Coordinates of C-alpha atoms in Angstrom, one line a residue:
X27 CA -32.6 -7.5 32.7
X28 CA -34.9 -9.9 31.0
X29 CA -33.8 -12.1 28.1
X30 CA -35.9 -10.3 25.2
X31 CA -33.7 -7.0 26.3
X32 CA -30.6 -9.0 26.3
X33 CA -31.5 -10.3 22.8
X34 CA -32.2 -7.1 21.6
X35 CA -28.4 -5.7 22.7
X36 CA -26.9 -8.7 21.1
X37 CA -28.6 -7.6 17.8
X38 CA -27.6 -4.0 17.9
X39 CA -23.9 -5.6 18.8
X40 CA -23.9 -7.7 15.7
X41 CA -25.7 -4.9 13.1
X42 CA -22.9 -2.1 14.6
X43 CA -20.6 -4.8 14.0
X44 CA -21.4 -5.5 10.8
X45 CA -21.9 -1.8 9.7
X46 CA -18.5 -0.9 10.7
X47 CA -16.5 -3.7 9.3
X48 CA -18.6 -3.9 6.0
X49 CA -19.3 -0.5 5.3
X50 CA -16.7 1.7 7.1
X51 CA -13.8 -0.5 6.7
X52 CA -14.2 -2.7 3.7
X53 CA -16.5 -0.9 0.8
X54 CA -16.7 2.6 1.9
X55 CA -12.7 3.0 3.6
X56 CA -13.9 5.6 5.8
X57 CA -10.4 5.4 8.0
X58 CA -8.6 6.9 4.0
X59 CA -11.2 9.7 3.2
X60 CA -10.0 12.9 4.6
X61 CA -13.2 14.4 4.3
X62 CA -14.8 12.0 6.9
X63 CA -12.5 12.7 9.3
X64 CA -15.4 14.7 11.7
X65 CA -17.5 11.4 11.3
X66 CA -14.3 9.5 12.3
X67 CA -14.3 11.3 15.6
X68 CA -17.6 10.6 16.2
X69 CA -17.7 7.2 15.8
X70 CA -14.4 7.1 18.1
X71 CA -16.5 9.0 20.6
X72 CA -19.2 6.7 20.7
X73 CA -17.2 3.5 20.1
X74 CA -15.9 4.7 23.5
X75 CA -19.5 5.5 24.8
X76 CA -20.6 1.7 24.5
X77 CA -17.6 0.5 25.8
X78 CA -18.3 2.1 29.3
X79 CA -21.8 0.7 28.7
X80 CA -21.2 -2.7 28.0
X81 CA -18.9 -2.9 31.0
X82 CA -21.7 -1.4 33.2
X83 CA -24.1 -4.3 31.5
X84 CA -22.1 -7.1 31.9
X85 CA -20.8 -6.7 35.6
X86 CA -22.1 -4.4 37.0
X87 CA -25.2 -3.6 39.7
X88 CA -26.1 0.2 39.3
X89 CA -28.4 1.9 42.2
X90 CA -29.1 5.9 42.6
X91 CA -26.3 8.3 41.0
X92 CA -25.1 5.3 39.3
X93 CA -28.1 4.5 37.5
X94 CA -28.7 8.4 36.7
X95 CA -25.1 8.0 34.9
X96 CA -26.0 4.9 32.7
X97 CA -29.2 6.9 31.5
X98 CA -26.5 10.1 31.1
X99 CA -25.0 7.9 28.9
X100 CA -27.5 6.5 26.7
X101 CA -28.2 10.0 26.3
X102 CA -25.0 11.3 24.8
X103 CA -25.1 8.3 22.6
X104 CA -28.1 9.5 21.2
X105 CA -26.7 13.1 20.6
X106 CA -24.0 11.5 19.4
X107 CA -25.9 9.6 17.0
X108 CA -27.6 11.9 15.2
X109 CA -24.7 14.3 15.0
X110 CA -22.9 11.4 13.2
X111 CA -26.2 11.1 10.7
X112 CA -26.2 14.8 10.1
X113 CA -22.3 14.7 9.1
X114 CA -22.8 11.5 7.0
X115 CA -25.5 13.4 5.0
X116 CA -23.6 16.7 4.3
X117 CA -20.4 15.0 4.0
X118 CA -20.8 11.9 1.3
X119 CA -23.6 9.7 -0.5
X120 CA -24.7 6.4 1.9
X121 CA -25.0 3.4 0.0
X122 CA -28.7 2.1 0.1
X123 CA -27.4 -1.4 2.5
X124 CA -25.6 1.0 4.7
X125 CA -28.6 3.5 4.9
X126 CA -30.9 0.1 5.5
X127 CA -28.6 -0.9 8.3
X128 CA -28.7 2.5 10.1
X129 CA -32.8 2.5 10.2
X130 CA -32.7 -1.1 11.1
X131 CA -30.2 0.0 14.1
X132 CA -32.1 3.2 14.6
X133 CA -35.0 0.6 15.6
X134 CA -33.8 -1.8 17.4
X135 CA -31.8 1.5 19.5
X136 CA -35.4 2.6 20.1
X137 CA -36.5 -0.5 21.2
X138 CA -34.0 -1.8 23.9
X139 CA -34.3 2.4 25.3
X140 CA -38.1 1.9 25.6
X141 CA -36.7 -1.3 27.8
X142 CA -34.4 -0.1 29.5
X143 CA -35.1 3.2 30.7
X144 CA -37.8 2.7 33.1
X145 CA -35.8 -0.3 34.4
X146 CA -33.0 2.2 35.2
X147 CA -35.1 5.1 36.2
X148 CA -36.5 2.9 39.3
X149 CA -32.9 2.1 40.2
X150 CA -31.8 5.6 40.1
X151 CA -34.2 6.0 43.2
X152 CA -32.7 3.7 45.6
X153 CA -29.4 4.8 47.3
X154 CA -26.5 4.8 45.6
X155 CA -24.4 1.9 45.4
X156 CA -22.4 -0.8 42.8
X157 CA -22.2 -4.2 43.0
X158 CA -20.3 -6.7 40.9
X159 CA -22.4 -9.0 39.3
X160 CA -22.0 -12.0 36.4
X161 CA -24.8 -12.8 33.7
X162 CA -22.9 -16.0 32.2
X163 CA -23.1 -16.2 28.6
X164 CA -23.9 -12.4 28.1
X165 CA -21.0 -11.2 30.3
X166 CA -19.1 -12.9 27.8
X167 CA -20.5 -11.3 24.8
X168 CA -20.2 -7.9 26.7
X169 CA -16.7 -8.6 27.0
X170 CA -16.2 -9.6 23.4
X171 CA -18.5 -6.1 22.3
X172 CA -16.1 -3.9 25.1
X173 CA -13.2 -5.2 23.1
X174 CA -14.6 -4.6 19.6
X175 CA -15.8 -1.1 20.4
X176 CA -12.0 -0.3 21.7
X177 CA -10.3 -1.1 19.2
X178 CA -12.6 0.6 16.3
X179 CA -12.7 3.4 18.7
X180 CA -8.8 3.6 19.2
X181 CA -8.4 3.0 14.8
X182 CA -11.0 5.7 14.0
X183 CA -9.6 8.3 16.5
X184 CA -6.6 7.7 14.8
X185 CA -7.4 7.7 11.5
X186 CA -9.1 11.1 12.4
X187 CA -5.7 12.1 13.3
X188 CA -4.2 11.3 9.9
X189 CA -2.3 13.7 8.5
X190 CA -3.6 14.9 4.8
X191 CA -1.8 13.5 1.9
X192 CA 0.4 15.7 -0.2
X193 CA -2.8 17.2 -2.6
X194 CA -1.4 19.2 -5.5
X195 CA -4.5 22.2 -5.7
X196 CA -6.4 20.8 -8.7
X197 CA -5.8 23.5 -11.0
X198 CA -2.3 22.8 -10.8
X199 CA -2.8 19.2 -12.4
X200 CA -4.1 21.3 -16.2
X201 CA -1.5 24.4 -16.2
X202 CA -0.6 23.0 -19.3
X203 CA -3.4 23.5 -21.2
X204 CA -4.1 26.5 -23.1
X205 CA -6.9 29.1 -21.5
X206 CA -10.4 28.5 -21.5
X207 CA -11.2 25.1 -23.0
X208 CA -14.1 23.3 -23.3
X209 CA -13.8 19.5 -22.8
X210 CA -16.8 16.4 -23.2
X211 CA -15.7 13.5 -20.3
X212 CA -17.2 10.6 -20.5
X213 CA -16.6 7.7 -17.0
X214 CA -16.6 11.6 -15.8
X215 CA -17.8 9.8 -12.4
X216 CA -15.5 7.2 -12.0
X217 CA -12.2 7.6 -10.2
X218 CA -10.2 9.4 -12.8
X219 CA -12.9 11.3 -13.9
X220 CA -13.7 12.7 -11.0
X221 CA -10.2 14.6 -10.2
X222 CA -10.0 15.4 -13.9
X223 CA -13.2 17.2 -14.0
X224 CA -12.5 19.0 -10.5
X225 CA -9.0 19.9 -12.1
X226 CA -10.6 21.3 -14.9
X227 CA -13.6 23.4 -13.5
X228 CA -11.3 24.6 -11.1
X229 CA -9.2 26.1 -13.3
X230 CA -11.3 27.3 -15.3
X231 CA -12.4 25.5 -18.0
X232 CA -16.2 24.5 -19.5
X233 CA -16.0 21.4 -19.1
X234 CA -19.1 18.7 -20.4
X235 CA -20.1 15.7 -18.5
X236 CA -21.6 12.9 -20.1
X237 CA -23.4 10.7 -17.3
X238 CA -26.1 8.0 -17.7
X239 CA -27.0 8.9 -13.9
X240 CA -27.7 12.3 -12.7
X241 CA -27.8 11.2 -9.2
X242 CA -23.5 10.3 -9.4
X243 CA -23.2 13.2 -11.2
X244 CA -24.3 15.5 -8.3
X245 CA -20.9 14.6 -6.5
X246 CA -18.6 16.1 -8.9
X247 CA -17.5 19.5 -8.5
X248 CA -19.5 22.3 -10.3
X249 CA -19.7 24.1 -12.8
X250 CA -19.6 21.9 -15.5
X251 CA -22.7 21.1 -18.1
X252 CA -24.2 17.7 -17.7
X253 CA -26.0 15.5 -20.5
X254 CA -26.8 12.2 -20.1
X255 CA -26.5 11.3 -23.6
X256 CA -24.4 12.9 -26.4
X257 CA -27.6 13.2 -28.7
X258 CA -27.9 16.0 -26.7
X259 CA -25.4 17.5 -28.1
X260 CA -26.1 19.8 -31.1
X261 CA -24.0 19.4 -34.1
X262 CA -22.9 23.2 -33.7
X263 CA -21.6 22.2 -30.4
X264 CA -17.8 23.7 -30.2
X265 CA -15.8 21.3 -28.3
X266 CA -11.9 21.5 -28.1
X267 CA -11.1 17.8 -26.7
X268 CA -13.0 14.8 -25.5
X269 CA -11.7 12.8 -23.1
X270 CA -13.0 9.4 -23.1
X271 CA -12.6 7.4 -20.2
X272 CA -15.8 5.1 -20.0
X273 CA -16.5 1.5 -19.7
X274 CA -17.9 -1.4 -17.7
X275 CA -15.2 -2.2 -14.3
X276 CA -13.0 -4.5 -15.3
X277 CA -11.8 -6.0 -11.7
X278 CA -15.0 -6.0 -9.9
X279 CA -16.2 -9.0 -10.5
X280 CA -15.4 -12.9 -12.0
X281 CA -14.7 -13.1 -15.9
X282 CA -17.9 -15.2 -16.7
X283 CA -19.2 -14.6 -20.5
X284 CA -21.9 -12.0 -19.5
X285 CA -18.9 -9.9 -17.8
X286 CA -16.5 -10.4 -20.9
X287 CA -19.3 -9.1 -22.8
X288 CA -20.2 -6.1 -20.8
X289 CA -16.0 -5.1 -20.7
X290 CA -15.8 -5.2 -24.5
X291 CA -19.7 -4.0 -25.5
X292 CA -19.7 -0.9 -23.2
X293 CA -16.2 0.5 -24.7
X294 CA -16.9 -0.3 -27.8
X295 CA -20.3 1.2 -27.3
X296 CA -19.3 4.4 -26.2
X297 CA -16.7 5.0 -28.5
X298 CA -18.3 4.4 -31.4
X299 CA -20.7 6.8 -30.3
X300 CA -18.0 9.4 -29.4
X301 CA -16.8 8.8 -33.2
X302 CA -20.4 9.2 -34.4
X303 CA -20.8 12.5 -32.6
X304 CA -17.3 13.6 -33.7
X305 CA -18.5 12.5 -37.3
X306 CA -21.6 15.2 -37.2
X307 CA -20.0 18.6 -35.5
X308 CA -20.0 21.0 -37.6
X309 CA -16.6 22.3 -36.0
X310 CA -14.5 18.9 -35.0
X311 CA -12.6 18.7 -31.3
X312 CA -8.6 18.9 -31.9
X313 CA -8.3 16.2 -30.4
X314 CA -9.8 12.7 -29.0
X315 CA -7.7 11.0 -25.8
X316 CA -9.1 7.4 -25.5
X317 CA -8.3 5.9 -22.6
X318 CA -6.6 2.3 -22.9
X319 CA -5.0 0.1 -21.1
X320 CA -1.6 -1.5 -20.6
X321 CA -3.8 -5.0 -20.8
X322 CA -2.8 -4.1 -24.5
X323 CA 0.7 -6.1 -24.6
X324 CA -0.8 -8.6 -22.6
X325 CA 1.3 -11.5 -20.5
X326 CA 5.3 -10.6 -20.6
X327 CA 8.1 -11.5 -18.9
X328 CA 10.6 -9.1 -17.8
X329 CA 11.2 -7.4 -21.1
X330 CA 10.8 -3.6 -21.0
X331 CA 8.1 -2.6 -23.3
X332 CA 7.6 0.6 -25.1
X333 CA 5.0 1.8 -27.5
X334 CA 6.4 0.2 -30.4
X335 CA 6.2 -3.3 -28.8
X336 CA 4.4 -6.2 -29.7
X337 CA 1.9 -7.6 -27.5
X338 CA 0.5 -11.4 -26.2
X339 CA -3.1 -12.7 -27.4
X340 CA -5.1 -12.7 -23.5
X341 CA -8.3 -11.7 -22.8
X342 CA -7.4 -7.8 -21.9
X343 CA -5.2 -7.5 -24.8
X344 CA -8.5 -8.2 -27.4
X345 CA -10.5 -5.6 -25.2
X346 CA -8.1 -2.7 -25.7
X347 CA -6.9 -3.6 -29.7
X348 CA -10.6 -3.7 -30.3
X349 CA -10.9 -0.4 -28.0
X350 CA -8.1 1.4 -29.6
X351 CA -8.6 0.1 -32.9
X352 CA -12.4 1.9 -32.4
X353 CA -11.0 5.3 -31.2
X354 CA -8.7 5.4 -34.4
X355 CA -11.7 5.8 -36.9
X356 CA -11.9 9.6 -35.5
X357 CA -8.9 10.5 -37.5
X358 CA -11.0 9.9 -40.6
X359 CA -12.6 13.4 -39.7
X360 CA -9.0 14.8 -38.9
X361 CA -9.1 14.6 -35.4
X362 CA -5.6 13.7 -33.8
X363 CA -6.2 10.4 -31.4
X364 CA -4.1 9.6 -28.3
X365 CA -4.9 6.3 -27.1
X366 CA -3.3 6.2 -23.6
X367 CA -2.2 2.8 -21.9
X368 CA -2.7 3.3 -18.6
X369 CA -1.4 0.7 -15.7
X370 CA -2.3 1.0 -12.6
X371 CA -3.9 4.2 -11.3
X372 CA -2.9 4.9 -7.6
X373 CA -4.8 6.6 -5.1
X374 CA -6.8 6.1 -1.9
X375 CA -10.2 6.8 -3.1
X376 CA -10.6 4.3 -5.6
X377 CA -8.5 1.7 -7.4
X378 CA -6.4 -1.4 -6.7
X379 CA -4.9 0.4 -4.0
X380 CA -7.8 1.3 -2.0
X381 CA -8.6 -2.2 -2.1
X382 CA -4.8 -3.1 -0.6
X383 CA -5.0 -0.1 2.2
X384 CA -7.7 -2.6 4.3
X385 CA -5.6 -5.8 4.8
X386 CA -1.9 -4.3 4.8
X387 CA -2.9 -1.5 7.6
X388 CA -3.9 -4.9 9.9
X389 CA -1.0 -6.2 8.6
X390 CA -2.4 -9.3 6.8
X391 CA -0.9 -8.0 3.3
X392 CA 2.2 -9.2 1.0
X393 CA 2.9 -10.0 -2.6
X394 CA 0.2 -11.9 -5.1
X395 CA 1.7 -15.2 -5.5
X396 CA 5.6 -15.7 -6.4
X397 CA 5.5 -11.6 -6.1
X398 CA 8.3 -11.2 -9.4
X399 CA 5.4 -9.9 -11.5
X400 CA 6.0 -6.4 -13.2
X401 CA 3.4 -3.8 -11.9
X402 CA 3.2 -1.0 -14.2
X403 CA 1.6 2.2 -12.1
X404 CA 0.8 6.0 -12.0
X405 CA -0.2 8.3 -9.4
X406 CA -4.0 9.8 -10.3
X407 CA -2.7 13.2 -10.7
X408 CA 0.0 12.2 -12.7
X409 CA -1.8 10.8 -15.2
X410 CA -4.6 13.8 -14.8
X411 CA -0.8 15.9 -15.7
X412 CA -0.4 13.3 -18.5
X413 CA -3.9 14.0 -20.1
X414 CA -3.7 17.7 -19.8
X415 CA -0.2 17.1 -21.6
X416 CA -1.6 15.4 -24.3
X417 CA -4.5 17.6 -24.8
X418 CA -1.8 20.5 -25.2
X419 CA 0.9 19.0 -27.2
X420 CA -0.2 18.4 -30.9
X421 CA 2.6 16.1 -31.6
X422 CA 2.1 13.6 -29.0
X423 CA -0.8 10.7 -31.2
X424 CA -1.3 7.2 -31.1
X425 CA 0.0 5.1 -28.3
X426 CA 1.3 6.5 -25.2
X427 CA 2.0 4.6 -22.0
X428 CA 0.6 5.9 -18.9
X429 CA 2.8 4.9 -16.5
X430 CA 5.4 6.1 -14.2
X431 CA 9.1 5.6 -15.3
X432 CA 10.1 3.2 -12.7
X433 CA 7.8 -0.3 -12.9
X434 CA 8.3 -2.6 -9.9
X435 CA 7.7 -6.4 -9.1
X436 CA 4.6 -6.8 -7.1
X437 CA 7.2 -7.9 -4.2
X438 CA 9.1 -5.1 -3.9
X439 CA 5.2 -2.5 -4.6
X440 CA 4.3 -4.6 -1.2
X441 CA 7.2 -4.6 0.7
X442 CA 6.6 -0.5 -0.2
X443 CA 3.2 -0.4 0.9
X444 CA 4.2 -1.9 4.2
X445 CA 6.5 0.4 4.7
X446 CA 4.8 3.6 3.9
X447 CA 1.9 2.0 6.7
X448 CA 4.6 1.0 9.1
X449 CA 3.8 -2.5 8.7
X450 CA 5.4 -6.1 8.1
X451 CA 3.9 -7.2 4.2
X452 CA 4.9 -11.2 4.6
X453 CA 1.6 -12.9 4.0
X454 CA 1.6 -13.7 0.3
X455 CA -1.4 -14.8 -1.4
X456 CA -1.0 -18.4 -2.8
X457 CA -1.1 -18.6 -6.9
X458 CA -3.8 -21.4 -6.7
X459 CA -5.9 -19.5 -4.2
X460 CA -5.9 -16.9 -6.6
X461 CA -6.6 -18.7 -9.6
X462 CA -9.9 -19.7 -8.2
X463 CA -10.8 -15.8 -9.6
X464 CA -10.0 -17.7 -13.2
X465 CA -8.1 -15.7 -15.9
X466 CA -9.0 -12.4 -13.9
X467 CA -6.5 -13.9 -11.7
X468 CA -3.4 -14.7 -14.5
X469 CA -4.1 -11.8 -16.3
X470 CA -4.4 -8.8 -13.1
X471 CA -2.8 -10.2 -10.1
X472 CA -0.1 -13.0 -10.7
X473 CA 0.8 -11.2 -14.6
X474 CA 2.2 -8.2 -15.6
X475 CA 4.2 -5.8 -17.7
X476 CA 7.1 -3.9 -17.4
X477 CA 5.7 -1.1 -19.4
X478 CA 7.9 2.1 -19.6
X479 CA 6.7 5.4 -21.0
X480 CA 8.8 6.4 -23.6
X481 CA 6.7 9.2 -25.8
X482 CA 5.4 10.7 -22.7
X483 CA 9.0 11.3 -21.5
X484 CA 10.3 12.6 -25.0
X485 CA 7.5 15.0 -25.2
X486 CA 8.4 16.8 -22.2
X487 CA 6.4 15.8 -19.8
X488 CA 8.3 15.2 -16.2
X489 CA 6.8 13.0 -13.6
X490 CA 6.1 14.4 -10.1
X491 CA 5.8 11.0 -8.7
X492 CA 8.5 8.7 -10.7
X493 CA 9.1 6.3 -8.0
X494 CA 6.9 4.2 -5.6
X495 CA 8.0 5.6 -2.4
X496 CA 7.5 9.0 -3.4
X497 CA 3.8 8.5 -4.5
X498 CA 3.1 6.6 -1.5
X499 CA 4.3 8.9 0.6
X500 CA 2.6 11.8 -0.2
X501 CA -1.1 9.7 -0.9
X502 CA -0.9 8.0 2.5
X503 CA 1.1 11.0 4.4
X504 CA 3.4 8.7 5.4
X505 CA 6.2 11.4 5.4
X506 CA 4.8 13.3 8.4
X507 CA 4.9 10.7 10.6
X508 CA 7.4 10.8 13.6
X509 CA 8.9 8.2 15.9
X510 CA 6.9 8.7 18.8
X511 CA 3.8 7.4 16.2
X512 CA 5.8 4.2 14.7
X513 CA 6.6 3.1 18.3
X514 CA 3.0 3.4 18.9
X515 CA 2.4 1.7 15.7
X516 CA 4.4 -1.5 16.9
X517 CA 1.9 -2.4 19.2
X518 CA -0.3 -3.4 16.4
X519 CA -2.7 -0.3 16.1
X520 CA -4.1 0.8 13.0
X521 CA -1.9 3.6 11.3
X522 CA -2.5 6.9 12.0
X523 CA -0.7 9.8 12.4
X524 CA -0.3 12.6 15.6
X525 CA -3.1 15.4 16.2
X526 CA -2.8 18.5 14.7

């Protein structure tokens, strides 16, 4: 093999490597989607392909059959291949780097094949025979790429195996509402948007999606009626609530004064234009829920806090007074206002957990700092419950905590994440590492709030999920798994659960 085709494999080694770690593992969590599950198996499958070929590469001579077997094999990676792009484009949108990477691979595939092929084909003439052979410095990176390929083929043919989380049908999560309502969301594509609008199409209801970008909106569940702005809207529009959940990401990114600026400017943005459109229907909605945040007590200790509490000046609490105190101005056109408080929304798709799953399944996770911080959290369908609720019930206004009843310290929320993954969670995160994020840092990771939800829990509404363990379980299917898996688990493999 000549050096310009051993240069070309090292390439495709490091862009595979860097697709799967980047964009499988890291940004797009392919290993927690239960809809990729098929693509999973494929990439297992040819994870498992290359590691039989860079064996064959690295030591080993291949004449007649031998050769006709390598070329076999190229083959079903190819098939392979483009079964995995076909499922990738039916089953969920590529981000434009990883759709880059794949033509850039797709390439390079193309070029070492026009290389290789004839090289093999002339071997696959002679008689049949293998012969152990050593390359130096590429055997070594064969070895290194065998290795690699294993183990993401083992973790994805595992992951594939999952067992599904405990889903609640999504029309169950609106039973409370009353039949047939229409709804406006707006943040309809974020991660609470998106199961609130496929709870409410699914059961029934016309429900209006407000979206600056078609393109995201083609992912949520029809039918619903989609405007990009809420001029679009005329003013005999009936609409029974709005649900307003929009705003600028408020973890994704450092605190510098452009970001401040885009947290507090977009909320205050759209709501004032949710007020303004309120203002001008002919017939007003019953009801407005604004979402908010439990950022609104700011920095506390361990003292439990309930809507009537008082809350800390910080940087999140002058985001959501200013956000809540912009909602309010919709009761001026008697429309009852829920501002909802909501802590930290847990599920696998999206959210500070989806960030966690990553480091704590290689077991590389723990607590943030001394770990005693309160963490304040609610499942995603619980608080999809809790929105129906307050839709429904025309007593529940102002304040309302969206959290579940039972708040822990970030130690204990780790030490439950480890177990619910069948892993150790002992590596904490050093406070001063942390505070190199700035006041993103004090304020998200290393403070907190023991917020309790008092109104929510005199009103009526009952939690399915009121405790940690219980929500983990059934988002990470946890409670399915026997002991036969968390012995294999023990030796350090991703979790994943037996085959169906």
């Amino acid at each position: 093999m000549t050096t310009l085709l051993w240069t070309l494999i090292a390439i495709q080694i490091a862009m595979a490597a860097f697709d799967t770690i980047y964009h499988h593992e890291l940004t797009e969590r392919l290993a927690w989607r239960p809809s990729q599950k098929h693509e999973l198996a494929l990439h297992a499958a040819r994870n498992f392909v290359y590691v039989a070929l860079f064996i064959v590469l690295g030591f080993l001579e291949l004449h007649g059959v031998f050769a006709m077997l390598v070329i076999v094999a190229l083959a079903v990676e190819v098939v392979i291949t483009l079964a995995d792009f076909i499922e990738e484009d039916m089953s969920r949108k590529l981000p434009v780097t990883e759709r880059v990477n794949h033509t850039l691979l797709a390439i390079n595939y193309g070029a070492i094949l026009i290389l290789v092929l004839p090289w093999l084909a002339s071997r696959a003439r002679d008689p049949a025979s293998v012969t152990f052979v050593s390359h130096g410095t590429w055997s070594v990176l064969m070895v290194f790429a065998a290795f690699g390929a294993a183990i993401f083929g083992l973790r994805d043919l595992l992951a594939s195996w999952r067992p599904d989380a405990v889903v609640t049908p999504p029309e169950d999560l609106v039973t409370a509402l009353p039949a047939r309502q229409t709804v406006l969301v707006t943040g309809a594509t974020g991660f609470i948007g998106r199961r609130l609008v496929r709870a409410l199409t699914t059961a029934g209801h016309q429900v209006i999606v407000l979206a600056r970008d078609p393109a995201k909106a083609a992912t949520l569940d029809p039918p619903f009626r989609l405007i990009t702005g809420l001029s679009q809207l005329p003013d005999g529009t009936h609409i029974d609530a709005i649900v307003n959940l929009a705003g600028e990401p408020i973890a994704n990114g450092l605190w510098t004064v452009g970001k401040r600026h885009r947290i507090l400017a977009s909320r205050l943005r759209m709501t004032g234009n949710v007020v303004r459109l309120i203002k001008r229907l002919n017939e007003k909605p019953q009801v407005l829920i604004n979402a908010s945040a439990i950022g609104w007590y700011g920095l506390q200790a361990d003292e439990a806090l309930t809507e009537s509490s008082d809350g800390r000046a910080c940087f999140t609490r002058q985001v959501c007074g200013d956000w809540e105190r912009a909602a309010v101005q919709a009761e001026r056109f008697g429309v009852r206002v829920v501002r909802l408080r909501i802590g930290l929304v847990l599920g696998t798709e999206g959210g500070m957990l989806a960030n966690m799953l990553v480091p704590f399944e290689y077991g590389l996770g723990g607590p943030f700092g001394s770990g005693q911080q309160w963490m304040s959290w609610i499942e995603r369908d619980d608080l999809v419950r809790l929105i129906a609720h307050a839709i429904a019930d025309p007593a529940l206004k102002g304040p309302v905590n969206a959290t579940a009843p039972e708040p822990v310290r970030n130690a204990t929320f780790a030490r439950e994440l480890g177990h619910a993954l069948h892993r150790t969670a002992l590596l904490a995160a050093p406070a001063p590492l942390l505070r190199l994020l700035g006041d993103l840092a004090d304020e998200l990771l290393l403070g907190g709030q023991r917020v309790i939800p008092e109104k929510a829990l005199k009103s009526g509404f009952v939690f399915r999920h009121a405790n940690l363990r219980s929500a983990l379980g059934a988002m990470l299917g946890s409670e399915t798994r026997d002991a036969g898996q968390r012995a294999n688990m023990s030796l350090g493999l991703p979790a994943a659960a037996a085959k169906k």
